[in-house]
Amino acid sequence: MRTVVEARQIRKVYGAKGNVFTAIRELDLTVREGEFVGIMGPSGSGKSTLLNLLATIDQPTSGEIEIDGASIMKMSEDRMSAFRREKLGFIFQDFNLLDTLTVKENILLPLALAKTDVKELERSVEEIADKFGIRTILDKYPYQISGGQKQRTAASRAIVTKPTLVLADEPTGSLDSKSATDLLESLRSLNERDRATILMVTHDPFAASYCSRVLFIKDGGMFTELAKSEGPRQPFFKKIMDVLSVLGGSAPDAV
């Protein structure tokens, strides 16, 4: 199975001299094609910092990160911008939709930037809208739809270019339980049917139970990991809860 993410001994330090905070400590991480990986940890554990490093939003202080075989540490700014556009898809907690564009136009934006053929644009948006159950709202604007529909629109935008890696930052954090479940079911279906590779940071054990593997971060380092076995999701949910109780909680963090 092809390796999509390979992080080796990555370290992230903020500050200087006497005021230094180490957010990530010599952490190793491997994500293979077709995995749905969750990252969990208590407040201040560094899980959001880790996601930012993998998303190329921030740079590690030391170590090496390769995505789809390319070292992101050695790229120029122009190459990095192209790499993000071609290889990465992002789903954020606050949707990040453009209010002046319709749902359809929001989804199409990455393809338009890539100068995709018009017929291909139409085919792609219809295909992804069906997968996320939002075909009936394509002509509406963000202010006219629910939070769950906004997040499914944001997820569609992230997936429409068929990126090598989808990065999700607390994607259910602003949703009610039904909307969260609908989104997670769509992501799981995308992962299982289309072999999409997804890396999701979450504080929610219910969301994490949809993953095939969950990594637990503590004090900037790897604490442990769980792999889901065949069968129902509920036993995996219980195992996640058991680890969180030992780890020290699952509150959202700001780091």
PDB file of C-alpha atoms in Angstrom:
ATOM      1  CA  MET A   1       0.000   0.000   0.000  1.00  0.00           C
ATOM      2  CA  ARG A   2       1.385   3.379  -1.053  1.00  0.00           C
ATOM      3  CA  THR A   3       2.544   5.797   1.662  1.00  0.00           C
ATOM      4  CA  VAL A   4       0.833   9.189   1.441  1.00  0.00           C
ATOM      5  CA  VAL A   5       2.285  10.877   4.551  1.00  0.00           C
ATOM      6  CA  GLU A   6       5.669  10.170   6.117  1.00  0.00           C
ATOM      7  CA  ALA A   7       6.735  12.383   9.028  1.00  0.00           C
ATOM      8  CA  ARG A   8      10.039  11.605  10.705  1.00  0.00           C
ATOM      9  CA  GLN A   9      11.235  13.061  13.997  1.00  0.00           C
ATOM     10  CA  ILE A  10       9.328  16.302  13.518  1.00  0.00           C
ATOM     11  CA  ARG A  11       9.691  18.939  16.188  1.00  0.00           C
ATOM     12  CA  LYS A  12       7.973  22.313  16.503  1.00  0.00           C
ATOM     13  CA  VAL A  13       9.227  24.959  18.929  1.00  0.00           C
ATOM     14  CA  TYR A  14       7.684  28.392  19.486  1.00  0.00           C
ATOM     15  CA  GLY A  15       9.413  31.343  21.121  1.00  0.00           C
ATOM     16  CA  ALA A  16      13.074  32.046  21.791  1.00  0.00           C
ATOM     17  CA  LYS A  17      15.653  32.014  24.556  1.00  0.00           C
ATOM     18  CA  GLY A  18      14.017  31.840  27.989  1.00  0.00           C
ATOM     19  CA  ASN A  19      10.448  31.745  26.630  1.00  0.00           C
ATOM     20  CA  VAL A  20      10.299  28.517  24.636  1.00  0.00           C
ATOM     21  CA  PHE A  21       7.337  26.186  24.168  1.00  0.00           C
ATOM     22  CA  THR A  22       7.750  22.813  22.438  1.00  0.00           C
ATOM     23  CA  ALA A  23       4.461  21.924  20.750  1.00  0.00           C
ATOM     24  CA  ILE A  24       5.647  18.772  18.909  1.00  0.00           C
ATOM     25  CA  ARG A  25       8.429  16.515  20.198  1.00  0.00           C
ATOM     26  CA  GLU A  26      10.289  14.181  17.787  1.00  0.00           C
ATOM     27  CA  LEU A  27       7.084  12.697  16.433  1.00  0.00           C
ATOM     28  CA  ASP A  28       6.897   9.995  13.742  1.00  0.00           C
ATOM     29  CA  LEU A  29       3.772   9.446  11.644  1.00  0.00           C
ATOM     30  CA  THR A  30       2.874   7.308   8.634  1.00  0.00           C
ATOM     31  CA  VAL A  31      -0.431   7.440   6.754  1.00  0.00           C
ATOM     32  CA  ARG A  32      -1.045   5.031   3.882  1.00  0.00           C
ATOM     33  CA  GLU A  33      -3.297   5.405   0.889  1.00  0.00           C
ATOM     34  CA  GLY A  34      -6.962   4.728   1.684  1.00  0.00           C
ATOM     35  CA  GLU A  35      -6.676   5.220   5.445  1.00  0.00           C
ATOM     36  CA  PHE A  36      -9.112   7.319   7.495  1.00  0.00           C
ATOM     37  CA  VAL A  37      -6.933   8.433  10.412  1.00  0.00           C
ATOM     38  CA  GLY A  38      -8.084  10.392  13.446  1.00  0.00           C
ATOM     39  CA  ILE A  39      -5.833  12.470  15.716  1.00  0.00           C
ATOM     40  CA  MET A  40      -6.965  13.045  19.304  1.00  0.00           C
ATOM     41  CA  GLY A  41      -5.500  14.468  22.498  1.00  0.00           C
ATOM     42  CA  PRO A  42      -6.285  16.700  25.468  1.00  0.00           C
ATOM     43  CA  SER A  43      -6.153  20.480  25.377  1.00  0.00           C
ATOM     44  CA  GLY A  44      -2.680  21.723  24.447  1.00  0.00           C
ATOM     45  CA  SER A  45      -1.503  18.305  23.286  1.00  0.00           C
ATOM     46  CA  GLY A  46      -0.323  19.627  19.914  1.00  0.00           C
ATOM     47  CA  LYS A  47      -2.784  17.875  17.622  1.00  0.00           C
ATOM     48  CA  SER A  48      -3.823  21.055  15.792  1.00  0.00           C
ATOM     49  CA  THR A  49      -0.157  22.076  15.482  1.00  0.00           C
ATOM     50  CA  LEU A  50       0.539  18.685  13.915  1.00  0.00           C
ATOM     51  CA  LEU A  51      -2.285  19.162  11.413  1.00  0.00           C
ATOM     52  CA  ASN A  52      -0.962  22.622  10.499  1.00  0.00           C
ATOM     53  CA  LEU A  53       2.483  21.157   9.826  1.00  0.00           C
ATOM     54  CA  LEU A  54       1.068  18.420   7.597  1.00  0.00           C
ATOM     55  CA  ALA A  55      -1.164  20.971   5.852  1.00  0.00           C
ATOM     56  CA  THR A  56       1.920  23.100   5.008  1.00  0.00           C
ATOM     57  CA  ILE A  57       0.344  25.992   6.925  1.00  0.00           C
ATOM     58  CA  ASP A  58       3.338  25.932   9.282  1.00  0.00           C
ATOM     59  CA  GLN A  59       6.891  24.567   9.078  1.00  0.00           C
ATOM     60  CA  PRO A  60       8.490  22.197  11.612  1.00  0.00           C
ATOM     61  CA  THR A  61      11.543  23.409  13.502  1.00  0.00           C
ATOM     62  CA  SER A  62      13.297  20.168  12.591  1.00  0.00           C
ATOM     63  CA  GLY A  63      12.544  16.780  11.092  1.00  0.00           C
ATOM     64  CA  GLU A  64      11.224  15.724   7.696  1.00  0.00           C
ATOM     65  CA  ILE A  65       7.725  15.588   6.190  1.00  0.00           C
ATOM     66  CA  GLU A  66       6.980  13.902   2.862  1.00  0.00           C
ATOM     67  CA  ILE A  67       3.536  13.937   1.249  1.00  0.00           C
ATOM     68  CA  ASP A  68       2.982  11.754  -1.802  1.00  0.00           C
ATOM     69  CA  GLY A  69       6.738  11.234  -1.958  1.00  0.00           C
ATOM     70  CA  ALA A  70       7.621  14.940  -2.044  1.00  0.00           C
ATOM     71  CA  SER A  71       9.534  16.705   0.734  1.00  0.00           C
ATOM     72  CA  ILE A  72       7.474  19.754   1.672  1.00  0.00           C
ATOM     73  CA  MET A  73      10.463  21.230   3.527  1.00  0.00           C
ATOM     74  CA  LYS A  74      12.401  21.775   0.296  1.00  0.00           C
ATOM     75  CA  MET A  75       9.746  23.477  -1.813  1.00  0.00           C
ATOM     76  CA  SER A  76       9.781  27.063  -2.980  1.00  0.00           C
ATOM     77  CA  GLU A  77       6.737  29.196  -2.132  1.00  0.00           C
ATOM     78  CA  ASP A  78       5.408  28.945  -5.689  1.00  0.00           C
ATOM     79  CA  ARG A  79       5.833  25.167  -5.764  1.00  0.00           C
ATOM     80  CA  MET A  80       4.205  24.914  -2.325  1.00  0.00           C
ATOM     81  CA  SER A  81       1.140  26.839  -3.518  1.00  0.00           C
ATOM     82  CA  ALA A  82       0.767  24.542  -6.515  1.00  0.00           C
ATOM     83  CA  PHE A  83       1.316  21.486  -4.316  1.00  0.00           C
ATOM     84  CA  ARG A  84      -1.463  22.537  -1.917  1.00  0.00           C
ATOM     85  CA  ARG A  85      -3.838  23.112  -4.815  1.00  0.00           C
ATOM     86  CA  GLU A  86      -3.045  19.815  -6.531  1.00  0.00           C
ATOM     87  CA  LYS A  87      -2.489  17.426  -3.642  1.00  0.00           C
ATOM     88  CA  LEU A  88      -4.368  18.662  -0.538  1.00  0.00           C
ATOM     89  CA  GLY A  89      -8.016  19.181   0.357  1.00  0.00           C
ATOM     90  CA  PHE A  90      -9.065  21.097   3.477  1.00  0.00           C
ATOM     91  CA  ILE A  91     -12.208  20.875   5.615  1.00  0.00           C
ATOM     92  CA  PHE A  92     -12.369  23.480   8.396  1.00  0.00           C
ATOM     93  CA  GLN A  93     -14.659  23.786  11.400  1.00  0.00           C
ATOM     94  CA  ASP A  94     -15.928  27.219  10.299  1.00  0.00           C
ATOM     95  CA  PHE A  95     -16.693  26.136   6.685  1.00  0.00           C
ATOM     96  CA  ASN A  96     -14.735  28.995   4.973  1.00  0.00           C
ATOM     97  CA  LEU A  97     -17.353  29.382   2.226  1.00  0.00           C
ATOM     98  CA  LEU A  98     -17.621  32.550   0.132  1.00  0.00           C
ATOM     99  CA  ASP A  99     -20.996  34.192   0.835  1.00  0.00           C
ATOM    100  CA  THR A 100     -21.185  35.844  -2.586  1.00  0.00           C
ATOM    101  CA  LEU A 101     -20.986  32.486  -4.403  1.00  0.00           C
ATOM    102  CA  THR A 102     -23.648  29.788  -4.662  1.00  0.00           C
ATOM    103  CA  VAL A 103     -23.077  26.309  -3.276  1.00  0.00           C
ATOM    104  CA  LYS A 104     -22.210  25.127  -6.776  1.00  0.00           C
ATOM    105  CA  GLU A 105     -19.767  27.999  -7.342  1.00  0.00           C
ATOM    106  CA  ASN A 106     -18.088  27.377  -3.974  1.00  0.00           C
ATOM    107  CA  ILE A 107     -17.554  23.727  -4.889  1.00  0.00           C
ATOM    108  CA  LEU A 108     -16.282  24.601  -8.369  1.00  0.00           C
ATOM    109  CA  LEU A 109     -13.785  27.208  -7.194  1.00  0.00           C
ATOM    110  CA  PRO A 110     -10.731  24.882  -6.902  1.00  0.00           C
ATOM    111  CA  LEU A 111     -11.456  23.418 -10.348  1.00  0.00           C
ATOM    112  CA  ALA A 112     -11.881  26.870 -11.867  1.00  0.00           C
ATOM    113  CA  LEU A 113      -8.532  27.944 -10.421  1.00  0.00           C
ATOM    114  CA  ALA A 114      -7.011  24.867 -12.022  1.00  0.00           C
ATOM    115  CA  LYS A 115      -8.573  25.915 -15.377  1.00  0.00           C
ATOM    116  CA  THR A 116     -10.530  22.675 -15.731  1.00  0.00           C
ATOM    117  CA  ASP A 117     -12.634  22.137 -18.868  1.00  0.00           C
ATOM    118  CA  VAL A 118     -16.237  23.394 -18.547  1.00  0.00           C
ATOM    119  CA  LYS A 119     -17.834  19.999 -19.240  1.00  0.00           C
ATOM    120  CA  GLU A 120     -15.527  18.419 -16.688  1.00  0.00           C
ATOM    121  CA  LEU A 121     -16.536  21.117 -14.177  1.00  0.00           C
ATOM    122  CA  GLU A 122     -20.219  20.246 -14.534  1.00  0.00           C
ATOM    123  CA  ARG A 123     -19.653  16.503 -14.322  1.00  0.00           C
ATOM    124  CA  SER A 124     -17.425  16.814 -11.247  1.00  0.00           C
ATOM    125  CA  VAL A 125     -19.785  19.044  -9.268  1.00  0.00           C
ATOM    126  CA  GLU A 126     -22.786  16.803  -9.939  1.00  0.00           C
ATOM    127  CA  GLU A 127     -20.842  13.703  -8.958  1.00  0.00           C
ATOM    128  CA  ILE A 128     -19.581  15.171  -5.678  1.00  0.00           C
ATOM    129  CA  ALA A 129     -22.933  16.772  -4.845  1.00  0.00           C
ATOM    130  CA  ASP A 130     -24.592  13.369  -5.115  1.00  0.00           C
ATOM    131  CA  LYS A 131     -22.005  11.841  -2.794  1.00  0.00           C
ATOM    132  CA  PHE A 132     -22.699  14.454  -0.122  1.00  0.00           C
ATOM    133  CA  GLY A 133     -26.448  14.684  -0.709  1.00  0.00           C
ATOM    134  CA  ILE A 134     -26.546  18.376  -1.644  1.00  0.00           C
ATOM    135  CA  ARG A 135     -27.653  18.352  -5.295  1.00  0.00           C
ATOM    136  CA  THR A 136     -30.945  20.097  -4.401  1.00  0.00           C
ATOM    137  CA  ILE A 137     -29.191  23.141  -2.876  1.00  0.00           C
ATOM    138  CA  LEU A 138     -26.574  23.828  -5.562  1.00  0.00           C
ATOM    139  CA  ASP A 139     -28.196  27.142  -6.548  1.00  0.00           C
ATOM    140  CA  LYS A 140     -28.563  28.439  -2.987  1.00  0.00           C
ATOM    141  CA  TYR A 141     -26.159  30.774  -1.185  1.00  0.00           C
ATOM    142  CA  PRO A 142     -24.438  29.899   2.127  1.00  0.00           C
ATOM    143  CA  TYR A 143     -26.768  32.157   4.131  1.00  0.00           C
ATOM    144  CA  GLN A 144     -29.741  30.145   2.825  1.00  0.00           C
ATOM    145  CA  ILE A 145     -28.596  26.718   4.029  1.00  0.00           C
ATOM    146  CA  SER A 146     -28.039  24.961   7.360  1.00  0.00           C
ATOM    147  CA  GLY A 147     -24.739  24.426   9.149  1.00  0.00           C
ATOM    148  CA  GLY A 148     -24.715  20.774   8.152  1.00  0.00           C
ATOM    149  CA  GLN A 149     -25.282  21.672   4.512  1.00  0.00           C
ATOM    150  CA  LYS A 150     -22.518  24.284   4.711  1.00  0.00           C
ATOM    151  CA  GLN A 151     -20.080  21.682   6.025  1.00  0.00           C
ATOM    152  CA  ARG A 152     -21.049  19.171   3.350  1.00  0.00           C
ATOM    153  CA  THR A 153     -20.520  21.928   0.787  1.00  0.00           C
ATOM    154  CA  ALA A 154     -17.088  22.627   2.281  1.00  0.00           C
ATOM    155  CA  ALA A 155     -16.294  18.906   2.208  1.00  0.00           C
ATOM    156  CA  SER A 156     -17.413  18.706  -1.430  1.00  0.00           C
ATOM    157  CA  ARG A 157     -15.103  21.624  -2.288  1.00  0.00           C
ATOM    158  CA  ALA A 158     -12.206  19.834  -0.560  1.00  0.00           C
ATOM    159  CA  ILE A 159     -12.829  16.563  -2.392  1.00  0.00           C
ATOM    160  CA  VAL A 160     -13.812  17.760  -5.874  1.00  0.00           C
ATOM    161  CA  THR A 161     -10.228  17.951  -7.152  1.00  0.00           C
ATOM    162  CA  LYS A 162      -9.610  14.366  -5.946  1.00  0.00           C
ATOM    163  CA  PRO A 163      -6.669  15.370  -3.745  1.00  0.00           C
ATOM    164  CA  THR A 164      -4.076  12.889  -2.547  1.00  0.00           C
ATOM    165  CA  LEU A 165      -4.818  13.825   1.083  1.00  0.00           C
ATOM    166  CA  VAL A 166      -7.877  15.349   2.755  1.00  0.00           C
ATOM    167  CA  LEU A 167      -7.155  17.219   6.008  1.00  0.00           C
ATOM    168  CA  ALA A 168     -10.112  17.865   8.322  1.00  0.00           C
ATOM    169  CA  ASP A 169      -9.836  20.144  11.361  1.00  0.00           C
ATOM    170  CA  GLU A 170     -12.686  19.509  13.847  1.00  0.00           C
ATOM    171  CA  PRO A 171     -15.171  19.172  10.946  1.00  0.00           C
ATOM    172  CA  THR A 172     -18.105  18.329  13.248  1.00  0.00           C
ATOM    173  CA  GLY A 173     -17.293  20.953  15.884  1.00  0.00           C
ATOM    174  CA  SER A 174     -20.005  23.419  14.767  1.00  0.00           C
ATOM    175  CA  LEU A 175     -22.665  20.847  13.883  1.00  0.00           C
ATOM    176  CA  ASP A 176     -25.619  19.316  15.690  1.00  0.00           C
ATOM    177  CA  SER A 177     -25.591  15.545  16.173  1.00  0.00           C
ATOM    178  CA  LYS A 178     -27.635  14.694  13.058  1.00  0.00           C
ATOM    179  CA  SER A 179     -25.607  16.973  10.787  1.00  0.00           C
ATOM    180  CA  ALA A 180     -22.376  15.586  12.271  1.00  0.00           C
ATOM    181  CA  THR A 181     -23.519  12.014  11.653  1.00  0.00           C
ATOM    182  CA  ASP A 182     -24.518  12.819   8.046  1.00  0.00           C
ATOM    183  CA  LEU A 183     -21.103  14.343   7.365  1.00  0.00           C
ATOM    184  CA  LEU A 184     -19.211  11.473   8.987  1.00  0.00           C
ATOM    185  CA  GLU A 185     -21.234   8.880   7.068  1.00  0.00           C
ATOM    186  CA  SER A 186     -20.404  10.729   3.837  1.00  0.00           C
ATOM    187  CA  LEU A 187     -16.694  10.837   4.689  1.00  0.00           C
ATOM    188  CA  ARG A 188     -16.666   7.157   5.632  1.00  0.00           C
ATOM    189  CA  SER A 189     -18.412   6.266   2.363  1.00  0.00           C
ATOM    190  CA  LEU A 190     -15.920   8.363   0.413  1.00  0.00           C
ATOM    191  CA  ASN A 191     -13.061   6.622   2.203  1.00  0.00           C
ATOM    192  CA  GLU A 192     -14.408   3.105   1.704  1.00  0.00           C
ATOM    193  CA  ARG A 193     -15.788   3.478  -1.828  1.00  0.00           C
ATOM    194  CA  ASP A 194     -13.296   5.881  -3.413  1.00  0.00           C
ATOM    195  CA  ARG A 195     -10.271   5.024  -1.223  1.00  0.00           C
ATOM    196  CA  ALA A 196      -9.895   8.692  -0.242  1.00  0.00           C
ATOM    197  CA  THR A 197      -7.107   9.238   2.288  1.00  0.00           C
ATOM    198  CA  ILE A 198      -8.386  11.355   5.182  1.00  0.00           C
ATOM    199  CA  LEU A 199      -6.590  12.752   8.233  1.00  0.00           C
ATOM    200  CA  MET A 200      -8.969  14.267  10.809  1.00  0.00           C
ATOM    201  CA  VAL A 201      -8.217  16.131  14.036  1.00  0.00           C
ATOM    202  CA  THR A 202     -11.110  15.842  16.477  1.00  0.00           C
ATOM    203  CA  HIS A 203     -11.881  16.088  20.192  1.00  0.00           C
ATOM    204  CA  ASP A 204     -15.073  14.059  19.679  1.00  0.00           C
ATOM    205  CA  PRO A 205     -14.821  10.285  20.304  1.00  0.00           C
ATOM    206  CA  PHE A 206     -18.020   9.746  18.299  1.00  0.00           C
ATOM    207  CA  ALA A 207     -16.389  11.341  15.239  1.00  0.00           C
ATOM    208  CA  ALA A 208     -13.153   9.440  15.830  1.00  0.00           C
ATOM    209  CA  SER A 209     -15.025   6.125  15.891  1.00  0.00           C
ATOM    210  CA  TYR A 210     -15.655   6.528  12.147  1.00  0.00           C
ATOM    211  CA  CYS A 211     -11.904   6.345  11.495  1.00  0.00           C
ATOM    212  CA  SER A 212      -9.981   3.205  10.620  1.00  0.00           C
ATOM    213  CA  ARG A 213      -7.176   4.224  12.993  1.00  0.00           C
ATOM    214  CA  VAL A 214      -6.879   6.805  15.778  1.00  0.00           C
ATOM    215  CA  LEU A 215      -3.608   8.349  16.989  1.00  0.00           C
ATOM    216  CA  PHE A 216      -3.483   9.849  20.482  1.00  0.00           C
ATOM    217  CA  ILE A 217      -1.132  12.781  21.130  1.00  0.00           C
ATOM    218  CA  LYS A 218       0.054  13.899  24.575  1.00  0.00           C
ATOM    219  CA  ASP A 219       2.519  16.702  25.362  1.00  0.00           C
ATOM    220  CA  GLY A 220       3.502  16.906  21.713  1.00  0.00           C
ATOM    221  CA  GLY A 221       4.409  13.230  21.355  1.00  0.00           C
ATOM    222  CA  MET A 222       2.696  10.009  20.357  1.00  0.00           C
ATOM    223  CA  PHE A 223       0.891   8.436  23.313  1.00  0.00           C
ATOM    224  CA  THR A 224      -0.683   5.391  21.663  1.00  0.00           C
ATOM    225  CA  GLU A 225      -2.853   4.375  18.729  1.00  0.00           C
ATOM    226  CA  LEU A 226      -5.906   2.223  18.105  1.00  0.00           C
ATOM    227  CA  ALA A 227      -6.813   0.377  14.906  1.00  0.00           C
ATOM    228  CA  LYS A 228     -10.412  -0.497  14.188  1.00  0.00           C
ATOM    229  CA  SER A 229     -11.159  -4.179  13.641  1.00  0.00           C
ATOM    230  CA  GLU A 230     -13.907  -5.593  11.449  1.00  0.00           C
ATOM    231  CA  GLY A 231     -17.408  -5.305  12.864  1.00  0.00           C
ATOM    232  CA  PRO A 232     -19.621  -2.614  14.382  1.00  0.00           C
ATOM    233  CA  ARG A 233     -18.376   0.847  15.311  1.00  0.00           C
ATOM    234  CA  GLN A 234     -19.561   0.812  18.942  1.00  0.00           C
ATOM    235  CA  PRO A 235     -16.761  -1.371  20.398  1.00  0.00           C
ATOM    236  CA  PHE A 236     -14.193   0.934  18.761  1.00  0.00           C
ATOM    237  CA  PHE A 237     -15.959   3.953  20.282  1.00  0.00           C
ATOM    238  CA  LYS A 238     -15.659   2.335  23.739  1.00  0.00           C
ATOM    239  CA  LYS A 239     -11.932   1.699  23.247  1.00  0.00           C
ATOM    240  CA  ILE A 240     -11.432   5.341  22.269  1.00  0.00           C
ATOM    241  CA  MET A 241     -13.273   6.464  25.402  1.00  0.00           C
ATOM    242  CA  ASP A 242     -11.098   4.171  27.527  1.00  0.00           C
ATOM    243  CA  VAL A 243      -7.886   5.669  26.117  1.00  0.00           C
ATOM    244  CA  LEU A 244      -9.193   9.222  26.576  1.00  0.00           C
ATOM    245  CA  SER A 245      -9.970   8.531  30.227  1.00  0.00           C
ATOM    246  CA  VAL A 246      -6.342   7.519  30.757  1.00  0.00           C
ATOM    247  CA  LEU A 247      -5.010  10.320  28.574  1.00  0.00           C
ATOM    248  CA  GLY A 248      -6.764  13.037  30.538  1.00  0.00           C
ATOM    249  CA  GLY A 249      -9.832  14.185  28.643  1.00  0.00           C
ATOM    250  CA  SER A 250     -10.851  15.209  25.176  1.00  0.00           C
ATOM    251  CA  ALA A 251     -11.549  18.951  25.422  1.00  0.00           C
ATOM    252  CA  PRO A 252     -10.862  21.020  22.324  1.00  0.00           C
ATOM    253  CA  ASP A 253      -7.506  22.743  22.251  1.00  0.00           C
ATOM    254  CA  ALA A 254      -6.137  25.976  20.933  1.00  0.00           C
ATOM    255  CA  VAL A 255      -2.713  24.686  19.964  1.00  0.00           C
TER     256      VAL A 255
END
